[in-house]
mmCIF file of C-alpha atoms in Angstrom:
data_model
loop_
_atom_site.group_PDB
_atom_site.id
_atom_site.type_symbol
_atom_site.label_atom_id
_atom_site.label_comp_id
_atom_site.label_asym_id
_atom_site.label_seq_id
_atom_site.Cartn_x
_atom_site.Cartn_y
_atom_site.Cartn_z
ATOM 1 C CA MET A 102 18.246 6.580 -38.145
ATOM 2 C CA ASN A 103 17.050 9.695 -39.930
ATOM 3 C CA ALA A 104 14.161 12.144 -40.237
ATOM 4 C CA GLU A 105 11.949 9.371 -41.628
ATOM 5 C CA PHE A 106 12.572 7.412 -38.448
ATOM 6 C CA ILE A 107 11.435 10.391 -36.361
ATOM 7 C CA MET A 108 8.295 10.811 -38.485
ATOM 8 C CA ALA A 109 7.471 7.117 -38.183
ATOM 9 C CA LEU A 110 8.048 7.292 -34.430
ATOM 10 C CA GLU A 111 5.719 10.285 -34.139
ATOM 11 C CA ALA A 112 3.005 8.406 -36.032
ATOM 12 C CA ILE A 113 3.361 5.348 -33.799
ATOM 13 C CA ALA A 114 3.389 7.491 -30.656
ATOM 14 C CA LYS A 115 0.177 9.227 -31.736
ATOM 15 C CA GLU A 116 -1.572 5.987 -32.700
ATOM 16 C CA LYS A 117 -0.633 4.208 -29.474
ATOM 17 C CA ASN A 118 -1.041 7.299 -27.272
ATOM 18 C CA ILE A 119 2.578 7.182 -26.091
ATOM 19 C CA ASP A 120 4.852 10.183 -25.541
ATOM 20 C CA LYS A 121 7.397 10.310 -28.394
ATOM 21 C CA ASP A 122 10.144 11.399 -25.984
ATOM 22 C CA VAL A 123 9.522 8.294 -23.872
ATOM 23 C CA LEU A 124 10.252 6.131 -26.932
ATOM 24 C CA LEU A 125 13.350 8.147 -27.879
ATOM 25 C CA GLU A 126 14.710 8.000 -24.341
ATOM 26 C CA ALA A 127 14.223 4.237 -24.376
ATOM 27 C CA VAL A 128 16.140 3.995 -27.691
ATOM 28 C CA GLU A 129 18.953 6.142 -26.251
ATOM 29 C CA ALA A 130 19.189 3.881 -23.195
ATOM 30 C CA ALA A 131 19.297 0.795 -25.436
ATOM 31 C CA LEU A 132 22.086 2.288 -27.569
ATOM 32 C CA VAL A 133 24.131 2.910 -24.423
ATOM 33 C CA THR A 134 23.589 -0.684 -23.312
ATOM 34 C CA ALA A 135 24.667 -2.009 -26.706
ATOM 35 C CA PHE A 136 27.771 0.200 -26.739
ATOM 36 C CA LYS A 137 28.865 -0.858 -23.247
ATOM 37 C CA LYS A 138 28.417 -4.499 -24.214
ATOM 38 C CA ASP A 139 30.784 -4.036 -27.161
ATOM 39 C CA TYR A 140 33.279 -1.524 -25.745
ATOM 40 C CA GLY A 141 33.337 -1.932 -21.968
ATOM 41 C CA ALA A 142 30.734 -1.724 -19.213
ATOM 42 C CA ASN A 143 32.712 0.686 -17.001
ATOM 43 C CA GLN A 144 32.564 3.625 -19.377
ATOM 44 C CA GLN A 145 30.475 6.710 -18.682
ATOM 45 C CA VAL A 146 28.558 7.062 -21.928
ATOM 46 C CA ARG A 147 25.305 8.625 -23.032
ATOM 47 C CA ALA A 148 23.357 8.564 -26.276
ATOM 48 C CA GLU A 149 21.876 11.620 -27.909
ATOM 49 C CA ILE A 150 19.264 11.476 -30.676
ATOM 50 C CA ASN A 151 18.347 14.647 -32.532
ATOM 51 C CA ARG A 152 14.558 15.016 -32.166
ATOM 52 C CA GLU A 153 14.215 16.516 -35.652
ATOM 53 C CA THR A 154 16.805 14.826 -37.885
ATOM 54 C CA GLY A 155 17.091 11.459 -36.151
ATOM 55 C CA ALA A 156 20.897 11.739 -36.123
ATOM 56 C CA TYR A 157 22.409 10.012 -33.104
ATOM 57 C CA HIS A 158 25.707 10.232 -31.247
ATOM 58 C CA LEU A 159 27.325 8.266 -28.457
ATOM 59 C CA LEU A 160 29.250 10.553 -26.119
ATOM 60 C CA VAL A 161 31.737 9.242 -23.574
ATOM 61 C CA SER A 162 32.887 11.118 -20.479
ATOM 62 C CA LYS A 163 36.374 10.646 -18.997
ATOM 63 C CA GLU A 164 38.452 12.425 -16.395
ATOM 64 C CA VAL A 165 41.482 14.291 -17.721
ATOM 65 C CA VAL A 166 44.608 13.018 -15.880
ATOM 66 C CA GLU A 167 48.368 13.197 -16.213
ATOM 67 C CA ASP A 168 48.906 9.437 -16.175
ATOM 68 C CA VAL A 169 46.158 7.180 -17.446
ATOM 69 C CA ILE A 170 45.649 4.148 -15.210
ATOM 70 C CA SER A 171 42.075 3.218 -16.216
ATOM 71 C CA PRO A 172 41.566 3.839 -19.959
ATOM 72 C CA GLN A 173 37.811 3.279 -19.718
ATOM 73 C CA THR A 174 37.330 6.175 -17.288
ATOM 74 C CA GLU A 175 40.436 8.340 -17.794
ATOM 75 C CA ILE A 176 42.036 10.259 -20.666
ATOM 76 C CA SER A 177 45.378 12.017 -20.930
ATOM 77 C CA LEU A 178 45.556 15.785 -21.304
ATOM 78 C CA GLU A 179 47.215 15.411 -24.697
ATOM 79 C CA GLU A 180 44.453 13.136 -25.976
ATOM 80 C CA ALA A 181 41.681 15.311 -24.492
ATOM 81 C CA ARG A 182 43.024 18.403 -26.225
ATOM 82 C CA LYS A 183 42.547 16.720 -29.583
ATOM 83 C CA TYR A 184 38.843 17.266 -28.927
ATOM 84 C CA SER A 185 39.085 20.671 -27.265
ATOM 85 C CA GLU A 186 41.946 22.966 -26.272
ATOM 86 C CA LYS A 187 39.987 24.116 -23.211
ATOM 87 C CA TYR A 188 40.486 20.903 -21.204
ATOM 88 C CA GLU A 189 42.739 20.934 -18.130
ATOM 89 C CA ILE A 190 43.831 18.304 -15.626
ATOM 90 C CA GLY A 191 40.827 17.318 -13.472
ATOM 91 C CA ASP A 192 38.228 18.270 -16.082
ATOM 92 C CA ILE A 193 35.656 15.828 -17.418
ATOM 93 C CA ALA A 194 36.103 15.509 -21.164
ATOM 94 C CA GLU A 195 33.090 14.481 -23.240
ATOM 95 C CA TYR A 196 33.545 13.503 -26.851
ATOM 96 C CA ASP A 197 31.877 11.575 -29.673
ATOM 97 C CA VAL A 198 32.722 7.879 -29.876
ATOM 98 C CA THR A 199 29.970 6.773 -32.262
ATOM 99 C CA PRO A 200 31.333 3.722 -34.148
ATOM 100 C CA SER A 201 31.076 4.078 -37.930
ATOM 101 C CA SER A 202 29.601 0.576 -38.150
ATOM 102 C CA TYR A 203 26.771 1.333 -35.725
ATOM 103 C CA GLY A 204 24.124 2.325 -38.266
ATOM 104 C CA ARG A 205 22.682 -1.155 -38.680
ATOM 105 C CA ILE A 206 22.953 -1.943 -34.970
ATOM 106 C CA ALA A 207 21.308 1.356 -34.057
ATOM 107 C CA ALA A 208 18.392 0.756 -36.419
ATOM 108 C CA GLN A 209 17.896 -2.796 -35.153
ATOM 109 C CA THR A 210 18.113 -1.667 -31.526
ATOM 110 C CA ALA A 211 15.643 1.151 -32.136
ATOM 111 C CA LYS A 212 13.132 -1.226 -33.714
ATOM 112 C CA GLN A 213 13.363 -3.705 -30.839
ATOM 113 C CA VAL A 214 13.036 -1.006 -28.196
ATOM 114 C CA VAL A 215 10.091 0.696 -29.867
ATOM 115 C CA VAL A 216 8.230 -2.594 -30.229
ATOM 116 C CA GLN A 217 8.940 -3.466 -26.590
ATOM 117 C CA ARG A 218 7.914 -0.046 -25.295
ATOM 118 C CA ILE A 219 4.704 -0.097 -27.317
ATOM 119 C CA ARG A 220 3.883 -3.489 -25.848
ATOM 120 C CA GLU A 221 4.606 -2.214 -22.327
ATOM 121 C CA ALA A 222 2.591 0.962 -22.891
ATOM 122 C CA GLU A 223 -0.392 -1.011 -24.186
ATOM 123 C CA ARG A 224 -0.212 -3.267 -21.142
ATOM 124 C CA ASP A 225 -0.084 -0.240 -18.847
ATOM 125 C CA GLN A 226 -3.061 1.287 -20.624
ATOM 126 C CA VAL A 227 -5.092 -1.903 -20.196
ATOM 127 C CA TYR A 228 -4.121 -2.105 -16.528
ATOM 128 C CA SER A 229 -5.076 1.545 -15.972
ATOM 129 C CA ARG A 230 -8.400 0.971 -17.717
ATOM 130 C CA PHE A 231 -9.331 -1.970 -15.494
ATOM 131 C CA ALA A 232 -7.603 -1.205 -12.177
ATOM 132 C CA HIS A 233 -10.464 1.033 -11.004
ATOM 133 C CA LEU A 234 -12.989 -1.680 -11.944
ATOM 134 C CA GLU A 235 -11.665 -4.171 -9.391
ATOM 135 C CA HIS A 236 -14.611 -5.485 -7.297
ATOM 136 C CA GLU A 237 -17.071 -3.865 -9.705
ATOM 137 C CA LEU A 238 -19.714 -5.155 -12.110
ATOM 138 C CA VAL A 239 -18.935 -5.159 -15.836
ATOM 139 C CA SER A 240 -20.632 -6.393 -18.970
ATOM 140 C CA GLY A 241 -18.807 -8.809 -21.264
ATOM 141 C CA VAL A 242 -19.453 -10.628 -24.517
ATOM 142 C CA VAL A 243 -18.750 -14.347 -24.787
ATOM 143 C CA ARG A 244 -16.378 -14.982 -27.687
ATOM 144 C CA ARG A 245 -15.487 -18.677 -27.553
ATOM 145 C CA THR A 246 -14.737 -21.700 -25.402
ATOM 146 C CA GLU A 247 -11.210 -23.063 -25.071
ATOM 147 C CA LYS A 248 -11.191 -26.386 -23.244
ATOM 148 C CA ARG A 249 -13.019 -25.516 -20.001
ATOM 149 C CA ASN A 250 -12.221 -21.792 -20.164
ATOM 150 C CA ILE A 251 -14.698 -19.202 -21.425
ATOM 151 C CA ILE A 252 -13.113 -16.332 -23.355
ATOM 152 C CA VAL A 253 -14.991 -13.058 -22.896
ATOM 153 C CA GLU A 254 -14.381 -9.605 -24.314
ATOM 154 C CA ILE A 255 -14.702 -6.553 -22.087
ATOM 155 C CA ASP A 256 -14.147 -3.168 -23.700
ATOM 156 C CA GLN A 257 -12.020 -4.674 -26.521
ATOM 157 C CA PHE A 258 -9.932 -6.680 -24.039
ATOM 158 C CA GLU A 259 -10.153 -10.457 -23.866
ATOM 159 C CA THR A 260 -9.969 -12.284 -20.578
ATOM 160 C CA VAL A 261 -10.914 -15.725 -19.275
ATOM 161 C CA ILE A 262 -13.600 -17.084 -16.986
ATOM 162 C CA THR A 263 -11.716 -20.023 -15.521
ATOM 163 C CA PRO A 264 -13.642 -23.146 -14.453
ATOM 164 C CA ASP A 265 -13.459 -22.218 -10.754
ATOM 165 C CA GLU A 266 -15.036 -18.815 -11.506
ATOM 166 C CA GLN A 267 -17.891 -20.317 -13.519
ATOM 167 C CA VAL A 268 -21.259 -21.393 -12.152
ATOM 168 C CA PRO A 269 -21.856 -25.152 -12.339
ATOM 169 C CA GLY A 270 -24.408 -25.895 -15.020
ATOM 170 C CA GLU A 271 -24.251 -22.519 -16.749
ATOM 171 C CA THR A 272 -23.598 -22.645 -20.473
ATOM 172 C CA TYR A 273 -22.476 -19.755 -22.642
ATOM 173 C CA GLN A 274 -22.982 -19.084 -26.333
ATOM 174 C CA PRO A 275 -20.676 -16.983 -28.559
ATOM 175 C CA GLY A 276 -22.039 -13.438 -28.834
ATOM 176 C CA GLU A 277 -23.982 -13.702 -25.588
ATOM 177 C CA ARG A 278 -23.689 -10.698 -23.257
ATOM 178 C CA ILE A 279 -23.282 -11.489 -19.555
ATOM 179 C CA LYS A 280 -22.634 -9.619 -16.318
ATOM 180 C CA LEU A 281 -19.315 -10.324 -14.602
ATOM 181 C CA TYR A 282 -17.696 -9.480 -11.287
ATOM 182 C CA VAL A 283 -14.116 -8.192 -11.569
ATOM 183 C CA ALA A 284 -12.471 -10.114 -8.745
ATOM 184 C CA GLU A 285 -8.886 -8.985 -9.302
ATOM 185 C CA VAL A 286 -6.751 -6.798 -11.563
ATOM 186 C CA LYS A 287 -2.976 -7.108 -11.331
ATOM 187 C CA LYS A 288 0.186 -6.643 -13.357
ATOM 188 C CA THR A 289 2.161 -9.706 -14.460
ATOM 189 C CA THR A 290 5.212 -10.258 -16.663
ATOM 190 C CA LYS A 291 2.840 -11.318 -19.437
ATOM 191 C CA GLY A 292 0.675 -8.231 -19.111
ATOM 192 C CA PRO A 293 -2.359 -7.291 -17.005
ATOM 193 C CA ARG A 294 -4.393 -10.142 -15.533
ATOM 194 C CA VAL A 295 -8.097 -9.433 -15.123
ATOM 195 C CA VAL A 296 -9.873 -12.111 -13.091
ATOM 196 C CA VAL A 297 -13.614 -12.133 -13.741
ATOM 197 C CA SER A 298 -16.197 -14.283 -12.031
ATOM 198 C CA ARG A 299 -19.762 -15.525 -12.284
ATOM 199 C CA SER A 300 -19.566 -17.514 -9.057
ATOM 200 C CA ARG A 301 -18.475 -15.072 -6.364
ATOM 201 C CA ALA A 302 -20.802 -13.445 -3.851
ATOM 202 C CA GLY A 303 -19.581 -10.028 -4.998
ATOM 203 C CA LEU A 304 -21.528 -10.495 -8.231
ATOM 204 C CA VAL A 305 -24.798 -10.774 -6.303
ATOM 205 C CA LYS A 306 -24.014 -7.675 -4.264
ATOM 206 C CA ARG A 307 -23.228 -5.584 -7.342
ATOM 207 C CA LEU A 308 -26.355 -6.822 -9.136
ATOM 208 C CA PHE A 309 -28.523 -5.670 -6.222
ATOM 209 C CA GLU A 310 -26.752 -2.302 -6.217
ATOM 210 C CA ALA A 311 -27.638 -1.963 -9.890
ATOM 211 C CA GLU A 312 -31.280 -2.932 -9.344
ATOM 212 C CA VAL A 313 -32.064 -1.328 -5.969
ATOM 213 C CA PRO A 314 -31.643 2.469 -5.625
ATOM 214 C CA GLU A 315 -31.791 2.233 -1.818
ATOM 215 C CA VAL A 316 -28.768 -0.090 -1.836
ATOM 216 C CA ARG A 317 -26.945 2.043 -4.380
ATOM 217 C CA ASP A 318 -27.577 5.174 -2.283
ATOM 218 C CA GLY A 319 -26.488 3.513 0.969
ATOM 219 C CA ILE A 320 -29.892 3.663 2.665
ATOM 220 C CA VAL A 321 -30.044 -0.132 2.630
ATOM 221 C CA GLU A 322 -26.795 -1.916 3.420
ATOM 222 C CA ILE A 323 -25.923 -5.459 2.414
ATOM 223 C CA LYS A 324 -24.235 -6.702 5.566
ATOM 224 C CA SER A 325 -23.282 -10.190 4.419
ATOM 225 C CA ILE A 326 -23.736 -12.648 1.568
ATOM 226 C CA SER A 327 -23.140 -16.382 1.403
ATOM 227 C CA ARG A 328 -23.530 -18.182 -1.876
ATOM 228 C CA ASP A 329 -23.746 -21.657 -3.317
ATOM 229 C CA ALA A 330 -23.333 -20.476 -6.911
ATOM 230 C CA GLY A 331 -26.004 -21.696 -9.283
ATOM 231 C CA SER A 332 -28.221 -22.976 -6.510
ATOM 232 C CA ARG A 333 -28.894 -20.575 -3.656
ATOM 233 C CA THR A 334 -27.748 -17.345 -2.008
ATOM 234 C CA LYS A 335 -28.482 -15.912 1.425
ATOM 235 C CA MET A 336 -28.173 -12.172 1.915
ATOM 236 C CA ALA A 337 -28.491 -10.150 5.136
ATOM 237 C CA VAL A 338 -29.658 -6.544 4.762
ATOM 238 C CA TRP A 339 -30.099 -3.594 7.103
ATOM 239 C CA SER A 340 -31.561 -0.100 6.751
ATOM 240 C CA SER A 341 -30.205 3.112 8.248
ATOM 241 C CA ASN A 342 -33.678 4.604 7.795
ATOM 242 C CA GLU A 343 -36.339 3.107 10.066
ATOM 243 C CA SER A 344 -39.058 3.995 7.573
ATOM 244 C CA VAL A 345 -37.405 1.876 4.875
ATOM 245 C CA ASP A 346 -37.942 -1.885 4.945
ATOM 246 C CA PRO A 347 -34.604 -3.318 3.739
ATOM 247 C CA ILE A 348 -36.087 -6.644 2.672
ATOM 248 C CA GLY A 349 -38.991 -4.984 0.867
ATOM 249 C CA ALA A 350 -36.648 -2.605 -0.919
ATOM 250 C CA CYS A 351 -34.538 -5.503 -2.228
ATOM 251 C CA VAL A 352 -37.544 -7.609 -3.185
ATOM 252 C CA GLY A 353 -39.276 -4.753 -4.959
ATOM 253 C CA ASN A 354 -42.878 -4.314 -6.059
ATOM 254 C CA HIS A 355 -44.327 -7.752 -6.824
ATOM 255 C CA GLY A 356 -40.793 -9.141 -6.440
ATOM 256 C CA ALA A 357 -39.545 -7.325 -9.560
ATOM 257 C CA ARG A 358 -36.121 -6.356 -8.212
ATOM 258 C CA VAL A 359 -35.103 -9.686 -6.774
ATOM 259 C CA GLN A 360 -36.511 -11.411 -9.865
ATOM 260 C CA ALA A 361 -34.282 -9.290 -12.119
ATOM 261 C CA VAL A 362 -31.234 -10.422 -10.147
ATOM 262 C CA MET A 363 -32.399 -14.046 -10.192
ATOM 263 C CA ASP A 364 -32.903 -13.848 -13.966
ATOM 264 C CA GLU A 365 -29.296 -12.627 -14.411
ATOM 265 C CA LEU A 366 -28.201 -15.514 -12.186
ATOM 266 C CA ARG A 367 -30.331 -17.864 -14.296
ATOM 267 C CA GLY A 368 -32.826 -18.837 -11.630
ATOM 268 C CA GLU A 369 -30.569 -19.039 -8.591
ATOM 269 C CA LYS A 370 -32.717 -18.824 -5.433
ATOM 270 C CA ILE A 371 -32.097 -15.818 -3.182
ATOM 271 C CA ASP A 372 -33.101 -15.679 0.493
ATOM 272 C CA ILE A 373 -33.098 -12.126 1.856
ATOM 273 C CA ILE A 374 -33.081 -11.791 5.628
ATOM 274 C CA LYS A 375 -32.932 -8.869 8.059
ATOM 275 C CA TYR A 376 -29.581 -8.317 9.730
ATOM 276 C CA SER A 377 -29.491 -7.927 13.520
ATOM 277 C CA ASP A 378 -26.707 -7.024 15.949
ATOM 278 C CA ASP A 379 -28.284 -9.568 18.310
ATOM 279 C CA PRO A 380 -26.635 -12.882 17.363
ATOM 280 C CA VAL A 381 -29.643 -14.892 18.545
ATOM 281 C CA GLU A 382 -32.031 -13.007 16.268
ATOM 282 C CA TYR A 383 -29.508 -12.986 13.423
ATOM 283 C CA ILE A 384 -28.986 -16.756 13.596
ATOM 284 C CA LYS A 385 -32.734 -17.383 13.739
ATOM 285 C CA GLU A 386 -33.248 -15.264 10.632
ATOM 286 C CA SER A 387 -30.334 -16.892 8.832
ATOM 287 C CA LEU A 388 -31.987 -20.315 9.045
ATOM 288 C CA ASN A 389 -35.100 -19.153 7.188
ATOM 289 C CA PRO A 390 -37.376 -20.597 5.946
ATOM 290 C CA ALA A 391 -37.095 -22.956 8.940
ATOM 291 C CA LYS A 392 -38.666 -21.898 12.238
ATOM 292 C CA VAL A 393 -36.434 -21.952 15.317
ATOM 293 C CA PHE A 394 -37.410 -22.804 18.921
ATOM 294 C CA SER A 395 -34.275 -21.500 20.616
ATOM 295 C CA VAL A 396 -30.663 -20.428 20.126
ATOM 296 C CA GLU A 397 -27.941 -20.751 22.763
ATOM 297 C CA VAL A 398 -24.718 -18.944 21.879
ATOM 298 C CA ASN A 399 -21.138 -19.400 23.054
ATOM 299 C CA GLU A 400 -19.517 -16.004 22.536
ATOM 300 C CA GLU A 401 -15.963 -17.236 23.182
ATOM 301 C CA GLU A 402 -16.089 -19.979 20.568
ATOM 302 C CA LYS A 403 -18.564 -18.098 18.367
ATOM 303 C CA SER A 404 -20.684 -21.209 18.173
ATOM 304 C CA CYS A 405 -24.344 -21.837 18.883
ATOM 305 C CA HIS A 406 -26.789 -24.603 19.654
ATOM 306 C CA VAL A 407 -30.053 -24.292 17.743
ATOM 307 C CA VAL A 408 -33.223 -26.193 18.484
ATOM 308 C CA VAL A 409 -35.919 -26.528 15.829
ATOM 309 C CA PRO A 410 -39.223 -28.404 15.677
ATOM 310 C CA GLU A 411 -38.745 -31.999 14.671
ATOM 311 C CA PHE A 412 -40.714 -31.599 11.450
ATOM 312 C CA GLN A 413 -38.536 -28.578 10.543
ATOM 313 C CA LEU A 414 -35.152 -30.286 11.012
ATOM 314 C CA SER A 415 -34.645 -31.273 7.400
ATOM 315 C CA LEU A 416 -35.705 -27.780 6.293
ATOM 316 C CA ALA A 417 -33.271 -26.121 8.725
ATOM 317 C CA ILE A 418 -30.381 -28.293 7.605
ATOM 318 C CA GLY A 419 -31.352 -28.207 3.944
ATOM 319 C CA LYS A 420 -30.508 -30.560 1.097
ATOM 320 C CA LYS A 421 -26.962 -31.847 1.599
ATOM 321 C CA GLY A 422 -26.681 -29.392 4.523
ATOM 322 C CA GLN A 423 -26.963 -26.366 2.238
ATOM 323 C CA ASN A 424 -29.245 -24.191 4.399
ATOM 324 C CA ALA A 425 -27.194 -24.690 7.558
ATOM 325 C CA CYS A 426 -23.926 -24.188 5.699
ATOM 326 C CA LEU A 427 -25.080 -20.942 4.066
ATOM 327 C CA ALA A 428 -26.418 -19.688 7.415
ATOM 328 C CA ALA A 429 -23.072 -20.386 9.076
ATOM 329 C CA LYS A 430 -21.163 -18.559 6.323
ATOM 330 C CA LEU A 431 -23.608 -15.670 6.413
ATOM 331 C CA THR A 432 -23.408 -15.101 10.183
ATOM 332 C CA GLY A 433 -19.870 -16.260 10.839
ATOM 333 C CA TRP A 434 -21.122 -18.567 13.623
ATOM 334 C CA LYS A 435 -20.708 -22.313 13.921
ATOM 335 C CA ILE A 436 -24.248 -23.698 14.038
ATOM 336 C CA ASP A 437 -25.225 -27.002 15.615
ATOM 337 C CA ILE A 438 -28.884 -27.882 14.892
ATOM 338 C CA GLN A 439 -30.969 -30.323 16.873
ATOM 339 C CA SER A 440 -34.678 -31.039 16.942
ATOM 340 C CA GLN A 441 -37.280 -31.735 19.566
ATOM 341 C CA PRO A 442 -40.968 -32.584 19.394
ATOM 342 C CA ASP A 443 -43.134 -29.574 18.571
ATOM 343 C CA ASP A 444 -45.084 -29.729 21.865
ATOM 344 C CA GLU A 445 -41.838 -29.459 23.899
ATOM 345 C CA GLY A 446 -40.691 -26.189 22.384
ATOM 346 C CA THR A 447 -41.746 -22.613 22.232
ATOM 347 C CA ASP A 448 -42.652 -21.045 18.947
ATOM 348 C CA ALA A 449 -39.870 -18.757 17.769
ATOM 349 C CA GLU A 450 -42.322 -16.083 16.786
#
């Protein structure tokens, strides 16, 4: 290693936005490891690289004793004084033990360490860039399809939309820009893992925050969302301001706001209902568009018995049970739906 090595290291550090001293300290640690592997693991040794010239030295520390019992950690007074006349019994002698044959090993070690540290630093930078985006909405560009995985690029970083995070029936073309929900960001041995999704309910919530100022400002709160991705979503909203209609705010003038979200979700239907602290009212609303005669709740089991007009039963349950299932997920209540003839019930309104 020489001054050219230091200059090259400085250039790499600047390009990769890594502290040069961090790289040099890593090289010093690697040189120590290599030395201990060759000359004994019990020795107290440190490496020192000149920050200007690139010259390096391996310095070993040993206790000065009268009778040497452990040569790896002890040195005789006579031997110590070959390095300095100042040493006395009990002192710690430090002296240069750099092997003459270590030039090639040092250069190889330095290269390996620098490459490894650059890789680690780049991974850390990617993690730092995405960690604060967890549970947020991002924009990505579709690059290609690999088997059933969709490769997307987000801010010059490629990640994967796995099949379970995709919406059934959605197709993607290379170069297409799509909105994604960042479900998880975590460190792994292979680098940062950024899990993005098109199918999670969080995507719907973030899309409404982007489209509806009242939601973004916290005036209208999205209390709960249940989603059958690609088909239908139910969303319960509530307003902290009595003068603001939470449903109207989310729907927008002539339905413009909800339509913008539906367009991003490629036509997925969205039912927006008003949240209520009263479970009876909340469950009734959750089964929209079906009308409900009555709701009997069991607080202990968090279950309910719902009665609907006979002609509304199929609407309340929905195709393949979708409406009832989404209502149950939305409210957190188990819902049992039964019907009775219209003239035996009382209109829910």
